[in-house]
Amino acid sequence: MYRGLRLKGCQHRWLRSEARQGEEMQDELAPYSEFEAEVAGRFGLLPNFFRSAQTAPELIQQLWGFARAGYLDNPMPSVFKERLFVWLSRFCPMRYCIVRHVGFLLGHSHGRAAGDTAAVPQTIDEIARLLRRPSPWQREMGKVYALLEGLTAPIDTWPDSGSELEDAIFACAAVLFVEPVRSERARRALIHAVGLRRFEFFSGCLAFIRTAHYWTILHPEIDTEDDMRLLMRGHEDLARLLLEDPEADRCEMGERLFEELTSLRELNERQELERAKQALEEKDREKDQFIAVIAHELRNPLAAIRSATDAMRLMQMPDPGTGRLVESLDRQTMAMTRMLEDLQDAARTALGKVSVRLERVALPELLTDVLNEQQARAQQAGLIVIAQFAGTPCFVKADRVRLRQILDNLLANAIKFTPAGGTVELSLAQTAGDAVVTVRDSGVGFDRRFADKLFEPFTQEEQEPDRRIGGLGLGLAIASRLAKLQGASLSAASAGVNKGAMFTLRISVAA
């Protein structure tokens, strides 16, 4: 590029002889095709931009079509468009565009502003003032936004060159152009100031300018035309403004494009994660359906085993060994029956096939029924059961059958995980419109970090290799899902391993 350029002397290879002016220059740039003749006829000269990509002429002609739609034939005023082109070209690392379009603004032998023969040429001083304006990153943009947002109605005509309104519009355009991902307020301020229709034409112009910048980045061989080389040699201050603008480095397009690509990649990653999540959910549904089928299919052979066991018991065989075998079969079939029921319940709740009928339920009476049923198991396990709810009237809005299932699971779980000599406590309290049932035991407890996982299906904290405590790890998962179906919540807490556990059910009190 031209950053390290010294402007005095003609020893630099890019400076050619001053004598090469007038007709000689025009002969060198003379169009050699119908397309190039059209371009030259519009601008008053043939920009090297439209002589690039010689191996794909149809592509450059399509680019010319975009130039006409977004820039040349855009109904915004020609000088306004050209000044906007120059202003935004400050932020491109390749300097071809800013140099060439300054020439168009100057007019005469340097071309025409937006290809308009009637455009009034600008002076070098007017252009220098435009290039010396502070960028959005050198000023308080809040005040700029406030100026446009404070307009009582959209403008009727585009602002004059050098006006405060033009400055504000150009500043917002720079934010929109360089930082589109973070430009929402700038965009809203522009729409408020110019109206939606004018904003669309304005956006079309920005789109072509950005395309032109990117094209020059991809085609660094595009060379500055001789007319502008000679002009810059005679106007060193203007040359420094064009070739040594720090904004070209600080707002380098490659970095901005990288940031936008990063945003797009993050969006793509989020979409991929969402698709992966949906795929996992589908696999989970398939798993639940498979479990439901298996549980159902196993019930028939299990029923046959259970019937055979009952028949053997009725036969009253005299062999003691046979009696012990029957008892063992009975225990195992009962355990398998409970596991299949758990599998079916887990699958049905996961698939949304469990419904609830909410009614007014007397909770103390239900707790008494559950406790009476589990009392024999607790005594057999050598446990002390403490009840703290007698005489406490409390009605809740729940499904009686499903609430009973939750309480059965909680109490059975406490009995299962509490060693002989321990205690299990069942209590009821009312707080802030909720009934709170607590099942506390002095059993094996669990690591606090494991609390949230307890309610996931097939989850049990690590046990010894012999797995003295059996089960599928479904009881608490089923209880949690049934609680949610009734608008209730279930939580677990423990002081640590071998320090007992507490399960709390909260359910709304009936009106």
Short mmCIF file of C-alpha atoms in Angstrom, two decimals:
data_model
loop_
_atom_site.label_atom_id
_atom_site.label_comp_id
_atom_site.label_asym_id
_atom_site.label_seq_id
_atom_site.Cartn_x
_atom_site.Cartn_y
_atom_site.Cartn_z
CA MET A 1 0.00 0.00 0.00
CA TYR A 2 1.13 3.63 0.42
CA ARG A 3 1.58 4.06 4.18
CA GLY A 4 5.31 4.68 4.14
CA LEU A 5 5.07 6.92 1.08
CA ARG A 6 7.32 10.02 0.76
CA LEU A 7 5.84 12.49 -1.66
CA LYS A 8 8.87 14.46 -2.84
CA GLY A 9 11.07 13.32 -5.73
CA CYS A 10 10.22 11.14 -8.67
CA GLN A 11 12.60 8.30 -7.87
CA HIS A 12 9.71 6.16 -6.59
CA ARG A 13 8.53 3.69 -9.18
CA TRP A 14 4.90 4.60 -8.74
CA LEU A 15 5.54 8.26 -9.73
CA ARG A 16 5.78 8.73 -13.43
CA SER A 17 6.98 11.72 -15.39
CA GLU A 18 5.04 14.99 -15.00
CA ALA A 19 5.10 15.26 -18.73
CA ARG A 20 2.70 12.34 -19.00
CA GLN A 21 -0.49 14.45 -18.92
CA GLY A 22 -3.41 15.41 -21.12
CA GLU A 23 -3.88 13.42 -24.29
CA GLU A 24 -1.12 10.90 -23.47
CA MET A 25 -2.89 9.93 -20.21
CA GLN A 26 -6.22 9.63 -21.93
CA ASP A 27 -4.72 7.46 -24.67
CA GLU A 28 -3.33 5.04 -22.05
CA LEU A 29 -6.67 4.79 -20.25
CA ALA A 30 -8.75 4.71 -23.41
CA PRO A 31 -11.47 2.05 -23.11
CA TYR A 32 -10.98 -1.01 -25.24
CA SER A 33 -14.46 -2.55 -24.95
CA GLU A 34 -18.06 -1.55 -25.13
CA PHE A 35 -18.44 -2.17 -21.39
CA GLU A 36 -15.44 -0.02 -20.51
CA ALA A 37 -16.74 2.68 -22.84
CA GLU A 38 -19.98 2.73 -20.85
CA VAL A 39 -18.09 3.05 -17.56
CA ALA A 40 -15.81 5.77 -18.87
CA GLY A 41 -18.77 7.62 -20.34
CA ARG A 42 -20.42 7.69 -16.92
CA PHE A 43 -17.43 8.72 -14.81
CA GLY A 44 -15.60 10.83 -17.39
CA LEU A 45 -12.68 8.40 -17.17
CA LEU A 46 -12.14 4.67 -16.74
CA PRO A 47 -11.33 3.71 -13.12
CA ASN A 48 -8.85 0.85 -12.76
CA PHE A 49 -11.38 -0.73 -10.39
CA PHE A 50 -13.47 -1.72 -13.44
CA ARG A 51 -10.43 -2.99 -15.32
CA SER A 52 -9.72 -5.65 -12.70
CA ALA A 53 -10.69 -9.35 -12.99
CA GLN A 54 -9.89 -9.37 -16.72
CA THR A 55 -10.17 -13.16 -16.74
CA ALA A 56 -13.81 -12.95 -15.60
CA PRO A 57 -15.29 -9.97 -17.49
CA GLU A 58 -18.86 -11.10 -16.87
CA LEU A 59 -18.25 -10.81 -13.11
CA ILE A 60 -16.96 -7.24 -13.26
CA GLN A 61 -19.98 -6.34 -15.40
CA GLN A 62 -22.25 -7.72 -12.67
CA LEU A 63 -20.34 -5.58 -10.19
CA TRP A 64 -21.00 -2.60 -12.45
CA GLY A 65 -24.71 -3.40 -12.25
CA PHE A 66 -24.49 -3.26 -8.46
CA ALA A 67 -22.60 0.04 -8.72
CA ARG A 68 -25.42 1.54 -10.78
CA ALA A 69 -28.16 0.31 -8.43
CA GLY A 70 -26.55 1.08 -5.08
CA TYR A 71 -24.42 4.09 -5.96
CA LEU A 72 -24.69 5.80 -9.35
CA ASP A 73 -28.48 5.66 -9.91
CA ASN A 74 -29.33 5.79 -6.21
CA PRO A 75 -31.71 8.80 -5.83
CA MET A 76 -29.62 10.44 -3.11
CA PRO A 77 -27.85 13.66 -4.22
CA SER A 78 -24.66 12.94 -6.17
CA VAL A 79 -22.30 15.06 -4.06
CA PHE A 80 -23.81 13.67 -0.84
CA LYS A 81 -23.22 10.10 -2.10
CA GLU A 82 -19.67 10.87 -3.14
CA ARG A 83 -18.82 12.55 0.15
CA LEU A 84 -20.28 9.54 1.96
CA PHE A 85 -18.11 7.25 -0.20
CA VAL A 86 -15.00 9.26 0.66
CA TRP A 87 -15.87 9.43 4.37
CA LEU A 88 -16.43 5.70 4.71
CA SER A 89 -13.34 4.89 2.64
CA ARG A 90 -11.27 6.32 5.49
CA PHE A 91 -11.93 3.04 7.28
CA CYS A 92 -10.61 0.75 4.52
CA PRO A 93 -6.97 -0.40 4.75
CA MET A 94 -6.60 -0.24 0.96
CA ARG A 95 -6.36 3.39 -0.14
CA TYR A 96 -7.48 3.04 -3.73
CA CYS A 97 -11.16 3.89 -3.08
CA ILE A 98 -10.59 7.01 -1.02
CA VAL A 99 -8.07 8.41 -3.48
CA ARG A 100 -10.22 7.72 -6.53
CA HIS A 101 -13.43 9.08 -5.04
CA VAL A 102 -11.74 12.25 -3.82
CA GLY A 103 -10.91 12.73 -7.49
CA PHE A 104 -14.57 12.30 -8.39
CA LEU A 105 -15.48 14.95 -5.80
CA LEU A 106 -12.92 17.38 -7.27
CA GLY A 107 -14.45 16.89 -10.72
CA HIS A 108 -13.05 18.35 -13.94
CA SER A 109 -10.31 16.07 -15.31
CA HIS A 110 -10.63 13.75 -12.29
CA GLY A 111 -14.09 12.46 -13.14
CA ARG A 112 -17.60 13.15 -11.90
CA ALA A 113 -19.23 12.79 -8.48
CA ALA A 114 -21.38 9.65 -8.64
CA GLY A 115 -21.13 9.83 -12.43
CA ASP A 116 -23.27 12.99 -12.53
CA THR A 117 -22.31 15.56 -15.17
CA ALA A 118 -24.33 18.20 -13.29
CA ALA A 119 -22.56 17.65 -9.93
CA VAL A 120 -20.84 20.75 -8.57
CA PRO A 121 -17.12 20.04 -7.98
CA GLN A 122 -15.80 20.37 -4.44
CA THR A 123 -12.64 22.21 -3.49
CA ILE A 124 -9.60 20.64 -1.88
CA ASP A 125 -10.32 22.63 1.29
CA GLU A 126 -13.88 21.26 1.49
CA ILE A 127 -12.57 17.74 1.09
CA ALA A 128 -9.82 18.29 3.66
CA ARG A 129 -12.40 19.43 6.22
CA LEU A 130 -14.39 16.25 5.57
CA LEU A 131 -11.30 14.09 6.08
CA ARG A 132 -10.33 15.90 9.29
CA ARG A 133 -13.66 15.26 10.98
CA PRO A 134 -13.29 13.17 14.14
CA SER A 135 -14.33 9.57 13.69
CA PRO A 136 -17.10 8.09 15.87
CA TRP A 137 -14.38 6.60 18.08
CA GLN A 138 -12.94 10.06 18.75
CA ARG A 139 -16.15 11.73 19.87
CA GLU A 140 -19.08 11.35 22.25
CA MET A 141 -21.55 9.47 20.06
CA GLY A 142 -24.33 9.82 22.61
CA LYS A 143 -24.65 13.48 21.63
CA VAL A 144 -24.67 12.57 17.94
CA TYR A 145 -27.45 10.03 18.45
CA ALA A 146 -29.40 12.55 20.54
CA LEU A 147 -29.21 15.12 17.73
CA LEU A 148 -30.82 12.77 15.22
CA GLU A 149 -33.25 11.27 17.73
CA GLY A 150 -34.37 14.79 18.67
CA LEU A 151 -35.67 15.61 15.18
CA THR A 152 -39.44 16.04 15.27
CA ALA A 153 -39.91 14.49 11.82
CA PRO A 154 -37.77 12.80 9.16
CA ILE A 155 -35.84 15.20 6.93
CA ASP A 156 -37.42 16.32 3.63
CA THR A 157 -34.12 16.70 1.80
CA TRP A 158 -30.64 15.35 2.31
CA PRO A 159 -28.40 17.75 4.27
CA ASP A 160 -25.97 20.23 2.71
CA SER A 161 -22.25 19.51 2.50
CA GLY A 162 -20.40 20.37 5.69
CA SER A 163 -23.58 20.84 7.76
CA GLU A 164 -24.00 19.58 11.31
CA LEU A 165 -26.74 17.23 10.16
CA GLU A 166 -24.52 15.73 7.46
CA ASP A 167 -21.78 15.23 10.04
CA ALA A 168 -24.18 13.38 12.39
CA ILE A 169 -25.53 11.16 9.59
CA PHE A 170 -22.00 10.33 8.41
CA ALA A 171 -20.88 9.50 11.97
CA CYS A 172 -23.78 7.08 12.43
CA ALA A 173 -23.08 5.64 8.99
CA ALA A 174 -19.48 4.91 10.06
CA VAL A 175 -20.68 3.00 13.13
CA LEU A 176 -23.17 1.05 11.02
CA PHE A 177 -20.48 0.41 8.39
CA VAL A 178 -17.57 -0.61 10.63
CA GLU A 179 -19.39 -2.20 13.58
CA PRO A 180 -22.70 -3.52 12.21
CA VAL A 181 -23.10 -6.03 15.04
CA ARG A 182 -22.99 -3.25 17.65
CA SER A 183 -24.78 -0.52 15.72
CA GLU A 184 -28.41 -0.84 16.80
CA ARG A 185 -28.73 2.67 18.22
CA ALA A 186 -26.97 4.20 15.21
CA ARG A 187 -29.38 2.37 12.90
CA ARG A 188 -32.43 3.52 14.88
CA ALA A 189 -31.17 7.11 14.93
CA LEU A 190 -30.67 7.09 11.15
CA ILE A 191 -34.13 5.64 10.50
CA HIS A 192 -35.67 8.27 12.78
CA ALA A 193 -33.79 11.05 11.01
CA VAL A 194 -34.25 10.11 7.35
CA GLY A 195 -37.30 7.85 7.37
CA LEU A 196 -37.56 4.21 6.33
CA ARG A 197 -37.59 4.73 2.54
CA ARG A 198 -34.55 7.00 2.49
CA PHE A 199 -32.79 4.66 4.92
CA GLU A 200 -33.15 1.78 2.44
CA PHE A 201 -31.47 3.81 -0.32
CA PHE A 202 -28.84 4.88 2.18
CA SER A 203 -28.25 1.21 3.12
CA GLY A 204 -27.95 0.26 -0.55
CA CYS A 205 -25.17 2.80 -0.99
CA LEU A 206 -23.36 1.52 2.12
CA ALA A 207 -23.63 -2.03 0.78
CA PHE A 208 -21.93 -1.12 -2.49
CA ILE A 209 -19.20 0.89 -0.76
CA ARG A 210 -18.43 -2.09 1.46
CA THR A 211 -18.36 -4.38 -1.57
CA ALA A 212 -15.97 -2.00 -3.33
CA HIS A 213 -13.67 -1.99 -0.30
CA TYR A 214 -13.63 -5.75 -0.06
CA TRP A 215 -12.96 -6.02 -3.79
CA THR A 216 -9.85 -3.84 -3.48
CA ILE A 217 -8.65 -5.92 -0.51
CA LEU A 218 -8.95 -9.07 -2.65
CA HIS A 219 -7.34 -7.31 -5.64
CA PRO A 220 -4.36 -5.39 -4.23
CA GLU A 221 -2.97 -5.06 -7.76
CA ILE A 222 -5.54 -2.35 -8.55
CA ASP A 223 -3.32 0.68 -9.02
CA THR A 224 -4.05 4.35 -8.40
CA GLU A 225 -4.66 6.24 -11.66
CA ASP A 226 -2.06 8.73 -12.89
CA ASP A 227 -4.31 11.76 -12.52
CA MET A 228 -4.51 11.22 -8.76
CA ARG A 229 -0.81 10.41 -8.41
CA LEU A 230 0.06 13.73 -9.95
CA LEU A 231 -2.56 15.56 -7.91
CA MET A 232 -1.19 14.17 -4.63
CA ARG A 233 2.34 15.11 -5.61
CA GLY A 234 1.25 18.70 -5.93
CA HIS A 235 -0.84 18.69 -2.70
CA GLU A 236 1.14 17.01 0.05
CA ASP A 237 -1.29 17.90 2.84
CA LEU A 238 -4.14 16.26 0.97
CA ALA A 239 -1.90 13.26 0.22
CA ARG A 240 -1.13 12.78 3.91
CA LEU A 241 -4.83 12.92 4.78
CA LEU A 242 -5.53 10.26 2.16
CA LEU A 243 -2.57 7.96 2.67
CA GLU A 244 -1.71 8.33 6.36
CA ASP A 245 -5.11 8.25 8.04
CA PRO A 246 -4.77 6.27 11.33
CA GLU A 247 -8.41 5.23 11.03
CA ALA A 248 -7.47 2.89 8.18
CA ASP A 249 -5.44 0.81 10.65
CA ARG A 250 -7.59 1.12 13.77
CA CYS A 251 -10.78 0.13 11.95
CA GLU A 252 -9.17 -2.41 9.59
CA MET A 253 -11.88 -4.29 7.77
CA GLY A 254 -10.23 -7.66 8.11
CA GLU A 255 -10.58 -7.44 11.88
CA ARG A 256 -14.22 -6.37 11.60
CA LEU A 257 -14.98 -9.16 9.18
CA PHE A 258 -13.30 -11.59 11.54
CA GLU A 259 -15.47 -10.36 14.42
CA GLU A 260 -18.60 -10.77 12.33
CA LEU A 261 -17.51 -14.24 11.23
CA THR A 262 -16.91 -15.07 14.90
CA SER A 263 -20.46 -13.95 15.71
CA LEU A 264 -21.79 -16.06 12.85
CA ARG A 265 -19.74 -19.05 14.02
CA GLU A 266 -21.09 -18.66 17.56
CA LEU A 267 -24.62 -18.51 16.15
CA ASN A 268 -23.92 -21.64 14.11
CA GLU A 269 -22.55 -23.40 17.21
CA ARG A 270 -25.69 -22.49 19.15
CA GLN A 271 -27.81 -23.88 16.32
CA GLU A 272 -25.72 -27.06 16.25
CA LEU A 273 -26.14 -27.42 20.02
CA GLU A 274 -29.89 -26.96 19.65
CA ARG A 275 -30.01 -29.63 16.96
CA ALA A 276 -27.92 -31.95 19.14
CA LYS A 277 -30.24 -31.26 22.06
CA GLN A 278 -33.26 -32.12 19.94
CA ALA A 279 -31.57 -35.33 18.76
CA LEU A 280 -30.80 -36.33 22.35
CA GLU A 281 -34.38 -35.60 23.39
CA GLU A 282 -35.61 -37.79 20.56
CA LYS A 283 -33.27 -40.60 21.63
CA ASP A 284 -34.50 -40.16 25.20
CA ARG A 285 -38.10 -40.50 24.03
CA GLU A 286 -37.17 -43.64 22.10
CA LYS A 287 -35.50 -45.01 25.24
CA ASP A 288 -38.62 -44.34 27.31
CA GLN A 289 -40.79 -46.04 24.69
CA PHE A 290 -38.46 -49.05 24.67
CA ILE A 291 -38.57 -49.29 28.48
CA ALA A 292 -42.38 -49.09 28.43
CA VAL A 293 -42.58 -51.94 25.88
CA ILE A 294 -40.08 -54.11 27.77
CA ALA A 295 -41.85 -53.56 31.12
CA HIS A 296 -45.16 -54.48 29.56
CA GLU A 297 -43.84 -57.59 27.80
CA LEU A 298 -42.12 -58.89 30.97
CA ARG A 299 -45.31 -58.75 33.02
CA ASN A 300 -46.79 -61.88 31.40
CA PRO A 301 -43.85 -64.24 32.03
CA LEU A 302 -43.48 -62.81 35.53
CA ALA A 303 -47.16 -63.48 36.20
CA ALA A 304 -46.63 -67.09 35.10
CA ILE A 305 -43.69 -67.46 37.53
CA ARG A 306 -45.77 -65.93 40.30
CA SER A 307 -48.64 -68.33 39.59
CA ALA A 308 -46.28 -71.31 39.64
CA THR A 309 -44.87 -70.14 42.98
CA ASP A 310 -48.38 -69.88 44.47
CA ALA A 311 -49.20 -73.35 43.16
CA MET A 312 -46.08 -74.83 44.76
CA ARG A 313 -46.99 -73.25 48.09
CA LEU A 314 -50.50 -74.72 47.94
CA MET A 315 -49.07 -78.18 47.28
CA GLN A 316 -47.46 -78.11 50.79
CA MET A 317 -44.53 -80.29 49.85
CA PRO A 318 -42.92 -81.98 52.87
CA ASP A 319 -39.33 -81.30 51.76
CA PRO A 320 -37.99 -78.27 53.80
CA GLY A 321 -35.73 -77.31 50.91
CA THR A 322 -38.74 -76.89 48.66
CA GLY A 323 -40.35 -74.53 51.19
CA ARG A 324 -37.27 -72.36 51.28
CA LEU A 325 -37.19 -72.31 47.46
CA VAL A 326 -40.82 -71.18 47.32
CA GLU A 327 -40.14 -68.36 49.80
CA SER A 328 -37.13 -67.24 47.76
CA LEU A 329 -39.14 -67.30 44.53
CA ASP A 330 -41.89 -65.30 46.21
CA ARG A 331 -39.50 -62.60 47.41
CA GLN A 332 -37.80 -62.30 44.03
CA THR A 333 -41.02 -62.15 42.03
CA MET A 334 -42.36 -59.45 44.33
CA ALA A 335 -39.13 -57.47 43.88
CA MET A 336 -39.31 -57.91 40.10
CA THR A 337 -42.95 -56.84 40.11
CA ARG A 338 -42.06 -53.62 41.93
CA MET A 339 -39.21 -52.94 39.50
CA LEU A 340 -41.44 -53.46 36.46
CA GLU A 341 -44.05 -51.15 37.97
CA ASP A 342 -41.34 -48.53 38.49
CA LEU A 343 -40.14 -48.94 34.90
CA GLN A 344 -43.66 -48.51 33.57
CA ASP A 345 -44.33 -45.47 35.76
CA ALA A 346 -41.01 -43.86 34.76
CA ALA A 347 -41.70 -44.40 31.05
CA ARG A 348 -45.30 -43.18 31.27
CA THR A 349 -44.39 -40.00 33.14
CA ALA A 350 -41.51 -39.28 30.73
CA LEU A 351 -43.77 -39.75 27.71
CA GLY A 352 -46.47 -37.53 29.22
CA LYS A 353 -48.96 -40.38 29.49
CA VAL A 354 -49.70 -39.83 33.17
CA SER A 355 -52.60 -37.54 34.00
CA VAL A 356 -53.71 -36.23 37.38
CA ARG A 357 -57.13 -35.44 38.82
CA LEU A 358 -56.78 -32.75 41.42
CA GLU A 359 -59.16 -32.84 44.35
CA ARG A 360 -59.35 -31.83 48.02
CA VAL A 361 -57.29 -34.37 49.97
CA ALA A 362 -57.01 -34.65 53.78
CA LEU A 363 -53.24 -34.97 54.07
CA PRO A 364 -52.97 -36.23 57.72
CA GLU A 365 -55.30 -39.14 56.94
CA LEU A 366 -53.29 -40.04 53.85
CA LEU A 367 -50.03 -39.89 55.84
CA THR A 368 -51.54 -42.22 58.45
CA ASP A 369 -52.53 -44.78 55.78
CA VAL A 370 -49.01 -44.68 54.27
CA LEU A 371 -47.37 -45.01 57.68
CA ASN A 372 -49.57 -47.96 58.69
CA GLU A 373 -48.72 -49.78 55.48
CA GLN A 374 -44.96 -49.20 55.83
CA GLN A 375 -44.85 -49.84 59.61
CA ALA A 376 -44.35 -53.61 59.27
CA ARG A 377 -41.38 -53.14 56.92
CA ALA A 378 -39.81 -50.61 59.27
CA GLN A 379 -40.13 -52.94 62.24
CA GLN A 380 -38.71 -55.83 60.24
CA ALA A 381 -35.72 -53.61 59.37
CA GLY A 382 -35.22 -52.78 63.04
CA LEU A 383 -36.10 -49.10 62.72
CA ILE A 384 -37.95 -46.63 64.94
CA VAL A 385 -40.61 -44.61 63.12
CA ILE A 386 -41.64 -41.23 64.53
CA ALA A 387 -44.80 -39.45 63.33
CA GLN A 388 -45.36 -35.75 63.97
CA PHE A 389 -48.66 -34.81 62.35
CA ALA A 390 -51.44 -36.17 64.59
CA GLY A 391 -54.27 -33.70 65.14
CA THR A 392 -53.03 -31.30 62.46
CA PRO A 393 -55.92 -30.62 60.04
CA CYS A 394 -54.61 -29.94 56.56
CA PHE A 395 -56.22 -30.21 53.14
CA VAL A 396 -54.26 -30.03 49.91
CA LYS A 397 -55.16 -29.84 46.23
CA ALA A 398 -53.75 -33.06 44.77
CA ASP A 399 -54.39 -36.34 43.00
CA ARG A 400 -54.99 -38.75 45.89
CA VAL A 401 -53.53 -41.82 44.13
CA ARG A 402 -50.43 -40.06 42.80
CA LEU A 403 -49.79 -38.25 46.08
CA ARG A 404 -50.03 -41.58 47.87
CA GLN A 405 -47.46 -42.97 45.41
CA ILE A 406 -45.05 -40.12 46.17
CA LEU A 407 -45.36 -40.60 49.95
CA ASP A 408 -44.95 -44.38 49.61
CA ASN A 409 -41.77 -43.85 47.61
CA LEU A 410 -40.30 -41.38 50.11
CA LEU A 411 -41.00 -43.51 53.15
CA ALA A 412 -39.89 -46.76 51.46
CA ASN A 413 -36.69 -45.02 50.34
CA ALA A 414 -35.94 -43.87 53.92
CA ILE A 415 -36.51 -47.39 55.28
CA LYS A 416 -34.33 -48.96 52.57
CA PHE A 417 -31.33 -46.68 53.18
CA THR A 418 -31.39 -46.65 56.99
CA PRO A 419 -29.46 -49.39 58.86
CA ALA A 420 -31.02 -51.32 61.74
CA GLY A 421 -31.30 -49.30 64.95
CA GLY A 422 -31.87 -46.06 63.04
CA THR A 423 -34.86 -43.74 62.96
CA VAL A 424 -37.27 -42.51 60.30
CA GLU A 425 -39.33 -39.42 61.04
CA LEU A 426 -42.44 -38.31 59.15
CA SER A 427 -43.71 -34.76 59.84
CA LEU A 428 -46.22 -32.25 58.51
CA ALA A 429 -46.26 -28.45 58.78
CA GLN A 430 -47.96 -25.53 57.02
CA THR A 431 -46.13 -22.41 55.79
CA ALA A 432 -47.17 -19.57 53.46
CA GLY A 433 -50.02 -21.42 51.79
CA ASP A 434 -48.10 -24.68 51.41
CA ALA A 435 -48.24 -27.98 53.20
CA VAL A 436 -44.72 -29.25 53.90
CA VAL A 437 -44.19 -32.99 54.36
CA THR A 438 -40.74 -33.96 55.62
CA VAL A 439 -39.27 -37.47 55.64
CA ARG A 440 -36.05 -37.52 57.68
CA ASP A 441 -33.85 -40.54 58.36
CA SER A 442 -30.60 -41.36 60.12
CA GLY A 443 -29.39 -43.56 57.26
CA VAL A 444 -26.54 -43.58 54.75
CA GLY A 445 -27.15 -40.03 53.50
CA PHE A 446 -25.35 -38.73 50.41
CA ASP A 447 -22.75 -36.23 49.27
CA ARG A 448 -24.30 -32.75 49.06
CA ARG A 449 -23.07 -32.40 45.47
CA PHE A 450 -25.24 -35.39 44.57
CA ALA A 451 -28.51 -33.77 45.72
CA ASP A 452 -29.75 -32.57 42.31
CA LYS A 453 -28.91 -35.87 40.60
CA LEU A 454 -30.98 -37.93 43.03
CA PHE A 455 -34.13 -37.14 41.06
CA GLU A 456 -32.72 -38.28 37.70
CA PRO A 457 -33.83 -41.72 36.40
CA PHE A 458 -31.54 -44.70 37.05
CA THR A 459 -29.42 -42.66 39.45
CA GLN A 460 -27.98 -43.97 42.70
CA GLU A 461 -24.91 -42.80 44.56
CA GLU A 462 -21.98 -45.18 44.45
CA GLN A 463 -22.31 -48.25 46.65
CA GLU A 464 -20.01 -51.05 47.66
CA PRO A 465 -19.39 -53.67 44.94
CA ASP A 466 -21.81 -56.13 46.52
CA ARG A 467 -24.73 -53.64 46.12
CA ARG A 468 -26.40 -54.59 49.37
CA ILE A 469 -29.06 -51.96 48.60
CA GLY A 470 -30.81 -52.91 45.37
CA GLY A 471 -33.25 -51.16 43.06
CA LEU A 472 -33.19 -49.36 39.72
CA GLY A 473 -32.86 -45.82 41.02
CA LEU A 474 -36.30 -44.85 39.70
CA GLY A 475 -38.37 -44.23 42.84
CA LEU A 476 -37.26 -40.65 43.49
CA ALA A 477 -37.34 -39.77 39.77
CA ILE A 478 -40.96 -40.95 39.58
CA ALA A 479 -41.87 -39.12 42.78
CA SER A 480 -40.32 -35.87 41.49
CA ARG A 481 -42.16 -36.03 38.17
CA LEU A 482 -45.47 -36.83 39.84
CA ALA A 483 -44.97 -33.93 42.23
CA LYS A 484 -44.43 -31.52 39.32
CA LEU A 485 -47.60 -32.74 37.64
CA GLN A 486 -49.51 -31.63 40.75
CA GLY A 487 -47.77 -28.26 41.04
CA ALA A 488 -45.71 -29.52 43.97
CA SER A 489 -41.94 -29.65 44.49
CA LEU A 490 -39.61 -32.24 45.93
CA SER A 491 -36.13 -31.53 47.30
CA ALA A 492 -33.40 -33.47 49.08
CA ALA A 493 -30.73 -32.53 51.63
CA SER A 494 -28.03 -34.32 53.59
CA ALA A 495 -25.19 -33.32 55.89
CA GLY A 496 -23.03 -35.89 54.09
CA VAL A 497 -22.38 -39.61 53.71
CA ASN A 498 -23.62 -41.65 56.72
CA LYS A 499 -25.24 -38.54 58.22
CA GLY A 500 -28.84 -39.19 57.22
CA ALA A 501 -31.05 -37.52 54.66
CA MET A 502 -34.13 -35.33 54.51
CA PHE A 503 -36.69 -35.18 51.70
CA THR A 504 -39.18 -32.32 51.59
CA LEU A 505 -42.44 -32.25 49.64
CA ARG A 506 -44.18 -28.88 49.21
CA ILE A 507 -47.74 -28.84 47.92
CA SER A 508 -50.38 -26.11 47.81
CA VAL A 509 -53.02 -26.05 50.52
CA ALA A 510 -56.57 -26.36 49.19
CA ALA A 511 -58.76 -23.28 49.48
#
